[in-house]
Amino acid sequence: MKQWVAKASRPEVLGGLGGFAGLFDASALTRYRRPLLATSTDGVGTKVALAQKLDVHHTIGFDLVGMVVDDLVVCGAEPLFMTDYVCIGKVVPETVAAIVRGIAEACAEAGCALIGGETAEHPGLLAPGEYDVAGAATGVVEADELLGPDRVRAGDAVLAIASSGLHSNGYSLVRHVLLKQAGWELGRQVPEFGRTLGEELLEPTKVYAKACLELARRVEIHTYAHVTGGGLAANLARVIPAGLHARLERSTWTPPAVFQTVGEVGSIERGELERTLNMGVGMVAVLPAEQAESALRALDELGLRAWSLGSVAAATDPKAPGSAALVGDYAG
């Protein structure tokens, strides 16, 4: 475990594993005029059940880190450090090491230090092969560079950044439809996926942190929205201020095969599917329309597939809560 955690460090980290608390040198924040600390905590949900069935434990860390640090990035905060919590029925050193390896690798990808954690054995509460994971991270943003609804204006462009798959939401629905209702095995080859069902469902969550921070350095970003539980429109609505409405055009993309498969096999109404799954969009950027093309070029250079998703306009009622809605039909 130590070799992986050592790779997920920063110059501000003091000490190593084994202490009662992780230490981070806060004097590094003196370079900020007015530093704001941001914090986020999350888990992975029922996706862990698939990792346990497949006996593949080194990817779940990317799901955990992505769910946590990419919430910080929404307000423009740079993730500084993270701690994790692994609750397991019976400690199997190789399993715990694989879980922590994934967390550490994802932290390194996000530029975030993994400075501590806890492994708790809960016999009787969890079966020997069962576990759950959670984590919390702290980040920092300059006060006058804070992103959010206050910056959003009518006329802003909305850009979609592609997800790597289901990410870490909606797995109760997906498992019910494909495993229980349809009776598919995780080893089943699915032509539409080009791999097995298990491989598709265990695809790690994309970690956007570094790319989103870099994009904000290159162009003027007003806010981001991390697409997690609740779906695309609902998560974007959280960062749209009162009196404004974001119109999102389905015709701008085709949801990847896994989303279409879940909908078709489960005969799920489109609205419910969109409220549960990310439909192929993992992160959304809202920015001045005149900078949209520059942002798309920058995202391409950063290795992220992105496209123009829609725009922000004044709502009919200027006092109405901020809102977002998908309109039209998907391409293809």
PDB file of C-alpha atoms in Angstrom, residues 2-305:
ATOM      1  CA  LYS A   2       2.777   2.429   0.936  1.00  0.00           C
ATOM      2  CA  GLN A   3       4.343   2.426  -2.527  1.00  0.00           C
ATOM      3  CA  TRP A   4       1.077   3.622  -4.084  1.00  0.00           C
ATOM      4  CA  VAL A   5       0.307   6.218  -1.422  1.00  0.00           C
ATOM      5  CA  ALA A   6       3.820   7.629  -1.856  1.00  0.00           C
ATOM      6  CA  LYS A   7       2.922   8.471  -5.460  1.00  0.00           C
ATOM      7  CA  ALA A   8      -0.145  10.424  -4.327  1.00  0.00           C
ATOM      8  CA  SER A   9       1.683  13.178  -2.478  1.00  0.00           C
ATOM      9  CA  ARG A  10       2.424  16.881  -2.652  1.00  0.00           C
ATOM     10  CA  PRO A  11       5.328  18.977  -1.280  1.00  0.00           C
ATOM     11  CA  GLU A  12       3.046  20.266   1.493  1.00  0.00           C
ATOM     12  CA  VAL A  13       2.485  16.799   2.981  1.00  0.00           C
ATOM     13  CA  LEU A  14       4.382  16.050   6.189  1.00  0.00           C
ATOM     14  CA  GLY A  15       5.112  12.599   7.556  1.00  0.00           C
ATOM     15  CA  GLY A  16       3.839   9.334   6.151  1.00  0.00           C
ATOM     16  CA  LEU A  17       1.406   6.525   6.829  1.00  0.00           C
ATOM     17  CA  GLY A  18       0.894   5.213  10.320  1.00  0.00           C
ATOM     18  CA  GLY A  19       0.119   8.354  12.288  1.00  0.00           C
ATOM     19  CA  PHE A  20      -3.195   9.200  13.872  1.00  0.00           C
ATOM     20  CA  ALA A  21      -3.668  12.182  11.562  1.00  0.00           C
ATOM     21  CA  GLY A  22      -2.436  13.327   8.178  1.00  0.00           C
ATOM     22  CA  LEU A  23      -0.466  16.567   8.129  1.00  0.00           C
ATOM     23  CA  PHE A  24      -0.555  19.272   5.456  1.00  0.00           C
ATOM     24  CA  ASP A  25       1.569  22.426   5.640  1.00  0.00           C
ATOM     25  CA  ALA A  26      -1.006  25.239   5.479  1.00  0.00           C
ATOM     26  CA  SER A  27       1.694  27.903   5.055  1.00  0.00           C
ATOM     27  CA  ALA A  28       1.430  27.080   1.352  1.00  0.00           C
ATOM     28  CA  LEU A  29      -1.849  29.017   1.402  1.00  0.00           C
ATOM     29  CA  THR A  30      -0.079  32.294   2.235  1.00  0.00           C
ATOM     30  CA  ARG A  31       0.395  32.917  -1.481  1.00  0.00           C
ATOM     31  CA  TYR A  32      -3.369  33.421  -1.746  1.00  0.00           C
ATOM     32  CA  ARG A  33      -4.855  36.878  -1.162  1.00  0.00           C
ATOM     33  CA  ARG A  34      -8.006  35.387   0.384  1.00  0.00           C
ATOM     34  CA  PRO A  35      -8.012  31.589   0.286  1.00  0.00           C
ATOM     35  CA  LEU A  36     -11.346  29.812   0.561  1.00  0.00           C
ATOM     36  CA  LEU A  37     -11.261  26.184   1.651  1.00  0.00           C
ATOM     37  CA  ALA A  38     -13.725  23.859  -0.055  1.00  0.00           C
ATOM     38  CA  THR A  39     -14.602  20.365   1.119  1.00  0.00           C
ATOM     39  CA  SER A  40     -16.508  17.433  -0.325  1.00  0.00           C
ATOM     40  CA  THR A  41     -17.329  13.896   0.733  1.00  0.00           C
ATOM     41  CA  ASP A  42     -18.892  10.984  -1.108  1.00  0.00           C
ATOM     42  CA  GLY A  43     -18.901   7.257  -1.729  1.00  0.00           C
ATOM     43  CA  VAL A  44     -19.289   4.958  -4.708  1.00  0.00           C
ATOM     44  CA  GLY A  45     -22.738   3.495  -4.104  1.00  0.00           C
ATOM     45  CA  THR A  46     -23.689   0.015  -5.223  1.00  0.00           C
ATOM     46  CA  LYS A  47     -20.977  -0.124  -7.884  1.00  0.00           C
ATOM     47  CA  VAL A  48     -18.848  -1.765  -5.180  1.00  0.00           C
ATOM     48  CA  ALA A  49     -21.105  -4.825  -5.433  1.00  0.00           C
ATOM     49  CA  LEU A  50     -19.912  -5.370  -9.013  1.00  0.00           C
ATOM     50  CA  ALA A  51     -16.255  -4.943  -8.051  1.00  0.00           C
ATOM     51  CA  GLN A  52     -16.765  -7.622  -5.407  1.00  0.00           C
ATOM     52  CA  LYS A  53     -18.516 -10.025  -7.793  1.00  0.00           C
ATOM     53  CA  LEU A  54     -15.774  -9.607 -10.398  1.00  0.00           C
ATOM     54  CA  ASP A  55     -12.988  -9.635  -7.786  1.00  0.00           C
ATOM     55  CA  VAL A  56     -11.526  -6.496  -9.369  1.00  0.00           C
ATOM     56  CA  HIS A  57     -10.738  -3.885  -6.739  1.00  0.00           C
ATOM     57  CA  HIS A  58      -8.111  -1.509  -8.154  1.00  0.00           C
ATOM     58  CA  THR A  59     -10.500   0.590 -10.266  1.00  0.00           C
ATOM     59  CA  ILE A  60     -13.082   1.501  -7.625  1.00  0.00           C
ATOM     60  CA  GLY A  61     -10.675   4.125  -6.279  1.00  0.00           C
ATOM     61  CA  PHE A  62     -11.076   6.177  -9.447  1.00  0.00           C
ATOM     62  CA  ASP A  63     -14.823   6.176  -8.867  1.00  0.00           C
ATOM     63  CA  LEU A  64     -14.358   7.387  -5.303  1.00  0.00           C
ATOM     64  CA  VAL A  65     -11.824  10.103  -6.087  1.00  0.00           C
ATOM     65  CA  GLY A  66     -13.722  11.304  -9.140  1.00  0.00           C
ATOM     66  CA  MET A  67     -16.958  11.647  -7.185  1.00  0.00           C
ATOM     67  CA  VAL A  68     -15.205  13.710  -4.515  1.00  0.00           C
ATOM     68  CA  VAL A  69     -12.619  15.943  -6.198  1.00  0.00           C
ATOM     69  CA  ASP A  70     -14.738  16.822  -9.209  1.00  0.00           C
ATOM     70  CA  ASP A  71     -17.335  18.301  -6.865  1.00  0.00           C
ATOM     71  CA  LEU A  72     -14.592  20.629  -5.608  1.00  0.00           C
ATOM     72  CA  VAL A  73     -13.630  21.666  -9.116  1.00  0.00           C
ATOM     73  CA  VAL A  74     -17.173  22.924  -9.773  1.00  0.00           C
ATOM     74  CA  CYS A  75     -16.394  26.018  -7.702  1.00  0.00           C
ATOM     75  CA  GLY A  76     -12.862  26.304  -9.106  1.00  0.00           C
ATOM     76  CA  ALA A  77     -11.128  24.787  -6.087  1.00  0.00           C
ATOM     77  CA  GLU A  78      -7.854  22.907  -6.522  1.00  0.00           C
ATOM     78  CA  PRO A  79      -7.978  19.596  -4.599  1.00  0.00           C
ATOM     79  CA  LEU A  80      -5.211  19.584  -1.983  1.00  0.00           C
ATOM     80  CA  PHE A  81      -5.598  16.413   0.064  1.00  0.00           C
ATOM     81  CA  MET A  82      -7.947  13.491   0.596  1.00  0.00           C
ATOM     82  CA  THR A  83      -8.618  10.851   3.226  1.00  0.00           C
ATOM     83  CA  ASP A  84     -10.408   7.547   2.653  1.00  0.00           C
ATOM     84  CA  TYR A  85     -12.442   5.073   4.668  1.00  0.00           C
ATOM     85  CA  VAL A  86     -12.675   1.381   3.812  1.00  0.00           C
ATOM     86  CA  CYS A  87     -15.220  -0.695   5.736  1.00  0.00           C
ATOM     87  CA  ILE A  88     -14.834  -4.422   5.115  1.00  0.00           C
ATOM     88  CA  GLY A  89     -16.342  -7.610   6.528  1.00  0.00           C
ATOM     89  CA  LYS A  90     -12.984  -9.335   6.914  1.00  0.00           C
ATOM     90  CA  VAL A  91      -9.648  -7.740   6.084  1.00  0.00           C
ATOM     91  CA  VAL A  92      -7.938  -9.402   3.150  1.00  0.00           C
ATOM     92  CA  PRO A  93      -4.660  -7.495   2.777  1.00  0.00           C
ATOM     93  CA  GLU A  94      -4.506  -7.940  -1.004  1.00  0.00           C
ATOM     94  CA  THR A  95      -8.036  -6.586  -1.437  1.00  0.00           C
ATOM     95  CA  VAL A  96      -7.458  -3.554   0.773  1.00  0.00           C
ATOM     96  CA  ALA A  97      -4.142  -2.861  -0.950  1.00  0.00           C
ATOM     97  CA  ALA A  98      -5.828  -2.983  -4.366  1.00  0.00           C
ATOM     98  CA  ILE A  99      -8.553  -0.578  -3.240  1.00  0.00           C
ATOM     99  CA  VAL A 100      -6.039   1.880  -1.810  1.00  0.00           C
ATOM    100  CA  ARG A 101      -3.852   1.525  -4.904  1.00  0.00           C
ATOM    101  CA  GLY A 102      -6.746   2.754  -7.053  1.00  0.00           C
ATOM    102  CA  ILE A 103      -7.491   5.643  -4.710  1.00  0.00           C
ATOM    103  CA  ALA A 104      -3.837   6.676  -4.716  1.00  0.00           C
ATOM    104  CA  GLU A 105      -3.507   6.452  -8.498  1.00  0.00           C
ATOM    105  CA  ALA A 106      -6.625   8.569  -8.952  1.00  0.00           C
ATOM    106  CA  CYS A 107      -5.411  11.130  -6.403  1.00  0.00           C
ATOM    107  CA  ALA A 108      -2.144  11.410  -8.318  1.00  0.00           C
ATOM    108  CA  GLU A 109      -4.129  11.960 -11.516  1.00  0.00           C
ATOM    109  CA  ALA A 110      -6.116  14.702  -9.797  1.00  0.00           C
ATOM    110  CA  GLY A 111      -3.018  16.359  -8.312  1.00  0.00           C
ATOM    111  CA  CYS A 112      -4.381  15.631  -4.842  1.00  0.00           C
ATOM    112  CA  ALA A 113      -2.440  14.095  -1.944  1.00  0.00           C
ATOM    113  CA  LEU A 114      -3.757  11.020  -0.145  1.00  0.00           C
ATOM    114  CA  ILE A 115      -2.698  11.882   3.394  1.00  0.00           C
ATOM    115  CA  GLY A 116      -4.534   9.311   5.479  1.00  0.00           C
ATOM    116  CA  GLY A 117      -7.356   6.853   5.840  1.00  0.00           C
ATOM    117  CA  GLU A 118      -8.991   4.175   7.912  1.00  0.00           C
ATOM    118  CA  THR A 119      -9.669   0.504   7.339  1.00  0.00           C
ATOM    119  CA  ALA A 120     -12.394  -0.880   9.597  1.00  0.00           C
ATOM    120  CA  GLU A 121     -13.265  -4.560   9.923  1.00  0.00           C
ATOM    121  CA  HIS A 122     -16.981  -5.137  10.586  1.00  0.00           C
ATOM    122  CA  PRO A 123     -17.621  -8.879  10.966  1.00  0.00           C
ATOM    123  CA  GLY A 124     -21.281  -9.690  11.360  1.00  0.00           C
ATOM    124  CA  LEU A 125     -22.318  -6.451   9.689  1.00  0.00           C
ATOM    125  CA  LEU A 126     -20.624  -7.227   6.366  1.00  0.00           C
ATOM    126  CA  ALA A 127     -19.825 -10.633   4.893  1.00  0.00           C
ATOM    127  CA  PRO A 128     -16.125 -11.521   4.467  1.00  0.00           C
ATOM    128  CA  GLY A 129     -16.109 -10.524   0.797  1.00  0.00           C
ATOM    129  CA  GLU A 130     -18.123  -7.331   1.220  1.00  0.00           C
ATOM    130  CA  TYR A 131     -16.840  -3.783   1.660  1.00  0.00           C
ATOM    131  CA  ASP A 132     -17.785  -0.154   1.158  1.00  0.00           C
ATOM    132  CA  VAL A 133     -15.623   2.898   0.552  1.00  0.00           C
ATOM    133  CA  ALA A 134     -15.975   6.606   1.248  1.00  0.00           C
ATOM    134  CA  GLY A 135     -13.707   9.609   1.133  1.00  0.00           C
ATOM    135  CA  ALA A 136     -13.411  13.314   1.819  1.00  0.00           C
ATOM    136  CA  ALA A 137     -11.216  15.942   0.205  1.00  0.00           C
ATOM    137  CA  THR A 138     -10.253  19.550   0.858  1.00  0.00           C
ATOM    138  CA  GLY A 139      -9.395  22.093  -1.797  1.00  0.00           C
ATOM    139  CA  VAL A 140      -8.653  25.802  -2.061  1.00  0.00           C
ATOM    140  CA  VAL A 141      -9.750  28.607  -4.353  1.00  0.00           C
ATOM    141  CA  GLU A 142      -8.967  32.313  -4.432  1.00  0.00           C
ATOM    142  CA  ALA A 143     -12.060  34.194  -3.241  1.00  0.00           C
ATOM    143  CA  ASP A 144     -12.291  36.434  -6.283  1.00  0.00           C
ATOM    144  CA  GLU A 145     -11.860  33.429  -8.607  1.00  0.00           C
ATOM    145  CA  LEU A 146     -14.705  31.430  -7.057  1.00  0.00           C
ATOM    146  CA  LEU A 147     -16.911  29.887  -9.747  1.00  0.00           C
ATOM    147  CA  GLY A 148     -20.654  29.536  -9.361  1.00  0.00           C
ATOM    148  CA  PRO A 149     -24.151  30.787 -10.162  1.00  0.00           C
ATOM    149  CA  ASP A 150     -23.273  34.428  -9.444  1.00  0.00           C
ATOM    150  CA  ARG A 151     -21.127  34.490 -12.581  1.00  0.00           C
ATOM    151  CA  VAL A 152     -23.671  32.943 -14.961  1.00  0.00           C
ATOM    152  CA  ARG A 153     -25.327  35.316 -17.428  1.00  0.00           C
ATOM    153  CA  ALA A 154     -28.005  35.124 -20.106  1.00  0.00           C
ATOM    154  CA  GLY A 155     -26.316  34.314 -23.405  1.00  0.00           C
ATOM    155  CA  ASP A 156     -23.699  32.025 -21.858  1.00  0.00           C
ATOM    156  CA  ALA A 157     -22.782  28.869 -23.735  1.00  0.00           C
ATOM    157  CA  VAL A 158     -23.098  25.429 -22.188  1.00  0.00           C
ATOM    158  CA  LEU A 159     -20.470  22.828 -23.136  1.00  0.00           C
ATOM    159  CA  ALA A 160     -20.713  19.107 -22.459  1.00  0.00           C
ATOM    160  CA  ILE A 161     -17.650  17.038 -21.511  1.00  0.00           C
ATOM    161  CA  ALA A 162     -18.039  13.328 -22.235  1.00  0.00           C
ATOM    162  CA  SER A 163     -18.274  10.779 -19.445  1.00  0.00           C
ATOM    163  CA  SER A 164     -16.245   7.569 -19.482  1.00  0.00           C
ATOM    164  CA  GLY A 165     -19.410   5.535 -18.959  1.00  0.00           C
ATOM    165  CA  LEU A 166     -21.914   5.163 -16.152  1.00  0.00           C
ATOM    166  CA  HIS A 167     -19.473   6.675 -13.633  1.00  0.00           C
ATOM    167  CA  SER A 168     -20.847   5.907 -10.126  1.00  0.00           C
ATOM    168  CA  ASN A 169     -24.548   6.656 -10.226  1.00  0.00           C
ATOM    169  CA  GLY A 170     -27.637   4.658 -11.093  1.00  0.00           C
ATOM    170  CA  TYR A 171     -26.141   1.247 -10.402  1.00  0.00           C
ATOM    171  CA  SER A 172     -29.135   0.052  -8.413  1.00  0.00           C
ATOM    172  CA  LEU A 173     -31.247   0.590 -11.525  1.00  0.00           C
ATOM    173  CA  VAL A 174     -28.627  -0.846 -13.891  1.00  0.00           C
ATOM    174  CA  ARG A 175     -28.098  -3.955 -11.758  1.00  0.00           C
ATOM    175  CA  HIS A 176     -31.851  -4.497 -11.457  1.00  0.00           C
ATOM    176  CA  VAL A 177     -32.439  -4.190 -15.199  1.00  0.00           C
ATOM    177  CA  LEU A 178     -29.470  -6.100 -16.613  1.00  0.00           C
ATOM    178  CA  LEU A 179     -28.606  -8.616 -13.891  1.00  0.00           C
ATOM    179  CA  LYS A 180     -31.929  -9.336 -12.193  1.00  0.00           C
ATOM    180  CA  GLN A 181     -34.615  -8.521 -14.748  1.00  0.00           C
ATOM    181  CA  ALA A 182     -32.777  -9.604 -17.909  1.00  0.00           C
ATOM    182  CA  GLY A 183     -30.682 -12.254 -16.160  1.00  0.00           C
ATOM    183  CA  TRP A 184     -27.447 -11.281 -17.912  1.00  0.00           C
ATOM    184  CA  GLU A 185     -24.168 -12.606 -16.547  1.00  0.00           C
ATOM    185  CA  LEU A 186     -21.260 -10.239 -15.945  1.00  0.00           C
ATOM    186  CA  GLY A 187     -19.125 -12.367 -18.286  1.00  0.00           C
ATOM    187  CA  ARG A 188     -21.611 -11.969 -21.151  1.00  0.00           C
ATOM    188  CA  GLN A 189     -20.093 -10.531 -24.316  1.00  0.00           C
ATOM    189  CA  VAL A 190     -22.183  -7.571 -25.466  1.00  0.00           C
ATOM    190  CA  PRO A 191     -21.503  -6.656 -29.126  1.00  0.00           C
ATOM    191  CA  GLU A 192     -22.743  -3.095 -28.620  1.00  0.00           C
ATOM    192  CA  PHE A 193     -20.132  -2.588 -25.898  1.00  0.00           C
ATOM    193  CA  GLY A 194     -17.299  -4.390 -27.652  1.00  0.00           C
ATOM    194  CA  ARG A 195     -16.472  -6.149 -24.373  1.00  0.00           C
ATOM    195  CA  THR A 196     -18.118  -8.026 -21.531  1.00  0.00           C
ATOM    196  CA  LEU A 197     -20.949  -6.609 -19.464  1.00  0.00           C
ATOM    197  CA  GLY A 198     -18.753  -6.651 -16.371  1.00  0.00           C
ATOM    198  CA  GLU A 199     -15.976  -4.709 -18.069  1.00  0.00           C
ATOM    199  CA  GLU A 200     -18.451  -2.085 -19.253  1.00  0.00           C
ATOM    200  CA  LEU A 201     -20.118  -1.677 -15.880  1.00  0.00           C
ATOM    201  CA  LEU A 202     -16.813  -1.467 -14.011  1.00  0.00           C
ATOM    202  CA  GLU A 203     -15.362   1.223 -16.318  1.00  0.00           C
ATOM    203  CA  PRO A 204     -13.787   3.766 -13.912  1.00  0.00           C
ATOM    204  CA  THR A 205     -15.185   7.249 -13.430  1.00  0.00           C
ATOM    205  CA  LYS A 206     -13.338   9.937 -15.366  1.00  0.00           C
ATOM    206  CA  VAL A 207     -11.385  12.311 -13.118  1.00  0.00           C
ATOM    207  CA  TYR A 208     -11.744  15.816 -14.587  1.00  0.00           C
ATOM    208  CA  ALA A 209     -10.010  17.890 -11.892  1.00  0.00           C
ATOM    209  CA  LYS A 210      -6.718  18.816 -13.573  1.00  0.00           C
ATOM    210  CA  ALA A 211      -8.274  19.430 -16.984  1.00  0.00           C
ATOM    211  CA  CYS A 212     -11.061  21.629 -15.597  1.00  0.00           C
ATOM    212  CA  LEU A 213      -8.614  23.717 -13.579  1.00  0.00           C
ATOM    213  CA  GLU A 214      -6.390  24.120 -16.638  1.00  0.00           C
ATOM    214  CA  LEU A 215      -9.362  25.100 -18.795  1.00  0.00           C
ATOM    215  CA  ALA A 216     -10.282  27.807 -16.262  1.00  0.00           C
ATOM    216  CA  ARG A 217      -6.753  29.191 -16.652  1.00  0.00           C
ATOM    217  CA  ARG A 218      -7.087  29.373 -20.438  1.00  0.00           C
ATOM    218  CA  VAL A 219     -10.613  30.765 -20.818  1.00  0.00           C
ATOM    219  CA  GLU A 220     -13.205  32.510 -18.664  1.00  0.00           C
ATOM    220  CA  ILE A 221     -15.307  29.841 -16.980  1.00  0.00           C
ATOM    221  CA  HIS A 222     -18.403  30.946 -15.082  1.00  0.00           C
ATOM    222  CA  THR A 223     -19.199  27.609 -13.474  1.00  0.00           C
ATOM    223  CA  TYR A 224     -19.004  23.863 -13.873  1.00  0.00           C
ATOM    224  CA  ALA A 225     -21.635  21.247 -13.071  1.00  0.00           C
ATOM    225  CA  HIS A 226     -20.581  17.721 -12.110  1.00  0.00           C
ATOM    226  CA  VAL A 227     -23.166  15.283 -13.480  1.00  0.00           C
ATOM    227  CA  THR A 228     -23.846  12.743 -10.736  1.00  0.00           C
ATOM    228  CA  GLY A 229     -27.043  11.493  -9.054  1.00  0.00           C
ATOM    229  CA  GLY A 230     -30.097  13.228 -10.478  1.00  0.00           C
ATOM    230  CA  GLY A 231     -28.814  13.415 -14.018  1.00  0.00           C
ATOM    231  CA  LEU A 232     -27.671  16.154 -16.382  1.00  0.00           C
ATOM    232  CA  ALA A 233     -30.470  18.736 -16.194  1.00  0.00           C
ATOM    233  CA  ALA A 234     -30.951  18.562 -12.429  1.00  0.00           C
ATOM    234  CA  ASN A 235     -27.251  18.955 -11.658  1.00  0.00           C
ATOM    235  CA  LEU A 236     -26.835  21.846 -14.059  1.00  0.00           C
ATOM    236  CA  ALA A 237     -29.885  23.573 -12.537  1.00  0.00           C
ATOM    237  CA  ARG A 238     -27.991  23.693  -9.221  1.00  0.00           C
ATOM    238  CA  VAL A 239     -25.584  26.284 -10.679  1.00  0.00           C
ATOM    239  CA  ILE A 240     -28.085  28.318 -12.715  1.00  0.00           C
ATOM    240  CA  PRO A 241     -29.219  31.465 -10.838  1.00  0.00           C
ATOM    241  CA  ALA A 242     -32.788  32.637 -10.385  1.00  0.00           C
ATOM    242  CA  GLY A 243     -34.364  34.124 -13.487  1.00  0.00           C
ATOM    243  CA  LEU A 244     -32.266  32.085 -15.923  1.00  0.00           C
ATOM    244  CA  HIS A 245     -32.880  28.848 -17.799  1.00  0.00           C
ATOM    245  CA  ALA A 246     -30.432  26.512 -19.561  1.00  0.00           C
ATOM    246  CA  ARG A 247     -31.707  24.857 -22.726  1.00  0.00           C
ATOM    247  CA  LEU A 248     -29.839  21.640 -23.527  1.00  0.00           C
ATOM    248  CA  GLU A 249     -30.153  20.149 -27.009  1.00  0.00           C
ATOM    249  CA  ARG A 250     -30.311  16.347 -27.140  1.00  0.00           C
ATOM    250  CA  SER A 251     -29.555  16.524 -30.877  1.00  0.00           C
ATOM    251  CA  THR A 252     -25.945  17.475 -30.108  1.00  0.00           C
ATOM    252  CA  TRP A 253     -24.928  13.938 -29.131  1.00  0.00           C
ATOM    253  CA  THR A 254     -25.781  10.250 -29.141  1.00  0.00           C
ATOM    254  CA  PRO A 255     -25.720   8.559 -25.717  1.00  0.00           C
ATOM    255  CA  PRO A 256     -23.216   5.663 -25.624  1.00  0.00           C
ATOM    256  CA  ALA A 257     -24.515   2.123 -26.044  1.00  0.00           C
ATOM    257  CA  VAL A 258     -24.693   1.271 -22.335  1.00  0.00           C
ATOM    258  CA  PHE A 259     -27.318   3.953 -21.706  1.00  0.00           C
ATOM    259  CA  GLN A 260     -29.388   2.895 -24.685  1.00  0.00           C
ATOM    260  CA  THR A 261     -29.134  -0.760 -23.654  1.00  0.00           C
ATOM    261  CA  VAL A 262     -30.342  -0.124 -20.105  1.00  0.00           C
ATOM    262  CA  GLY A 263     -33.279   1.879 -21.446  1.00  0.00           C
ATOM    263  CA  GLU A 264     -34.285  -0.662 -24.072  1.00  0.00           C
ATOM    264  CA  VAL A 265     -33.809  -3.828 -21.996  1.00  0.00           C
ATOM    265  CA  GLY A 266     -35.633  -2.325 -19.015  1.00  0.00           C
ATOM    266  CA  SER A 267     -38.284  -0.503 -21.076  1.00  0.00           C
ATOM    267  CA  ILE A 268     -37.438   2.603 -19.072  1.00  0.00           C
ATOM    268  CA  GLU A 269     -39.079   5.890 -20.001  1.00  0.00           C
ATOM    269  CA  ARG A 270     -36.556   8.445 -21.308  1.00  0.00           C
ATOM    270  CA  GLY A 271     -37.225  10.962 -18.565  1.00  0.00           C
ATOM    271  CA  GLU A 272     -36.531   8.450 -15.815  1.00  0.00           C
ATOM    272  CA  LEU A 273     -33.341   7.326 -17.525  1.00  0.00           C
ATOM    273  CA  GLU A 274     -32.138  10.926 -17.778  1.00  0.00           C
ATOM    274  CA  ARG A 275     -32.913  11.571 -14.114  1.00  0.00           C
ATOM    275  CA  THR A 276     -30.872   8.551 -13.061  1.00  0.00           C
ATOM    276  CA  LEU A 277     -27.894   8.262 -15.438  1.00  0.00           C
ATOM    277  CA  ASN A 278     -25.456  10.787 -16.922  1.00  0.00           C
ATOM    278  CA  MET A 279     -26.330   9.742 -20.509  1.00  0.00           C
ATOM    279  CA  GLY A 280     -22.737  10.274 -21.636  1.00  0.00           C
ATOM    280  CA  VAL A 281     -22.089  13.709 -20.113  1.00  0.00           C
ATOM    281  CA  GLY A 282     -19.870  13.739 -17.027  1.00  0.00           C
ATOM    282  CA  MET A 283     -19.127  17.431 -16.609  1.00  0.00           C
ATOM    283  CA  VAL A 284     -20.639  20.655 -17.954  1.00  0.00           C
ATOM    284  CA  ALA A 285     -18.934  24.032 -18.399  1.00  0.00           C
ATOM    285  CA  VAL A 286     -20.827  27.338 -18.562  1.00  0.00           C
ATOM    286  CA  LEU A 287     -18.914  30.256 -20.069  1.00  0.00           C
ATOM    287  CA  PRO A 288     -19.244  33.344 -22.284  1.00  0.00           C
ATOM    288  CA  ALA A 289     -20.462  32.326 -25.747  1.00  0.00           C
ATOM    289  CA  GLU A 290     -17.557  34.094 -27.476  1.00  0.00           C
ATOM    290  CA  GLN A 291     -15.084  31.801 -25.689  1.00  0.00           C
ATOM    291  CA  ALA A 292     -16.848  28.537 -26.468  1.00  0.00           C
ATOM    292  CA  GLU A 293     -14.752  27.641 -29.518  1.00  0.00           C
ATOM    293  CA  SER A 294     -11.500  28.365 -27.679  1.00  0.00           C
ATOM    294  CA  ALA A 295     -12.688  26.194 -24.808  1.00  0.00           C
ATOM    295  CA  LEU A 296     -13.539  23.313 -27.133  1.00  0.00           C
ATOM    296  CA  ARG A 297     -10.088  23.481 -28.700  1.00  0.00           C
ATOM    297  CA  ALA A 298      -8.470  23.548 -25.278  1.00  0.00           C
ATOM    298  CA  LEU A 299     -10.489  20.555 -24.078  1.00  0.00           C
ATOM    299  CA  ASP A 300      -9.456  18.620 -27.181  1.00  0.00           C
ATOM    300  CA  GLU A 301      -5.801  19.429 -26.419  1.00  0.00           C
ATOM    301  CA  LEU A 302      -6.377  18.221 -22.851  1.00  0.00           C
ATOM    302  CA  GLY A 303      -7.669  14.895 -24.160  1.00  0.00           C
ATOM    303  CA  LEU A 304     -11.353  15.388 -23.376  1.00  0.00           C
ATOM    304  CA  ARG A 305     -14.171  15.001 -25.897  1.00  0.00           C
TER     305      ARG A 305
END
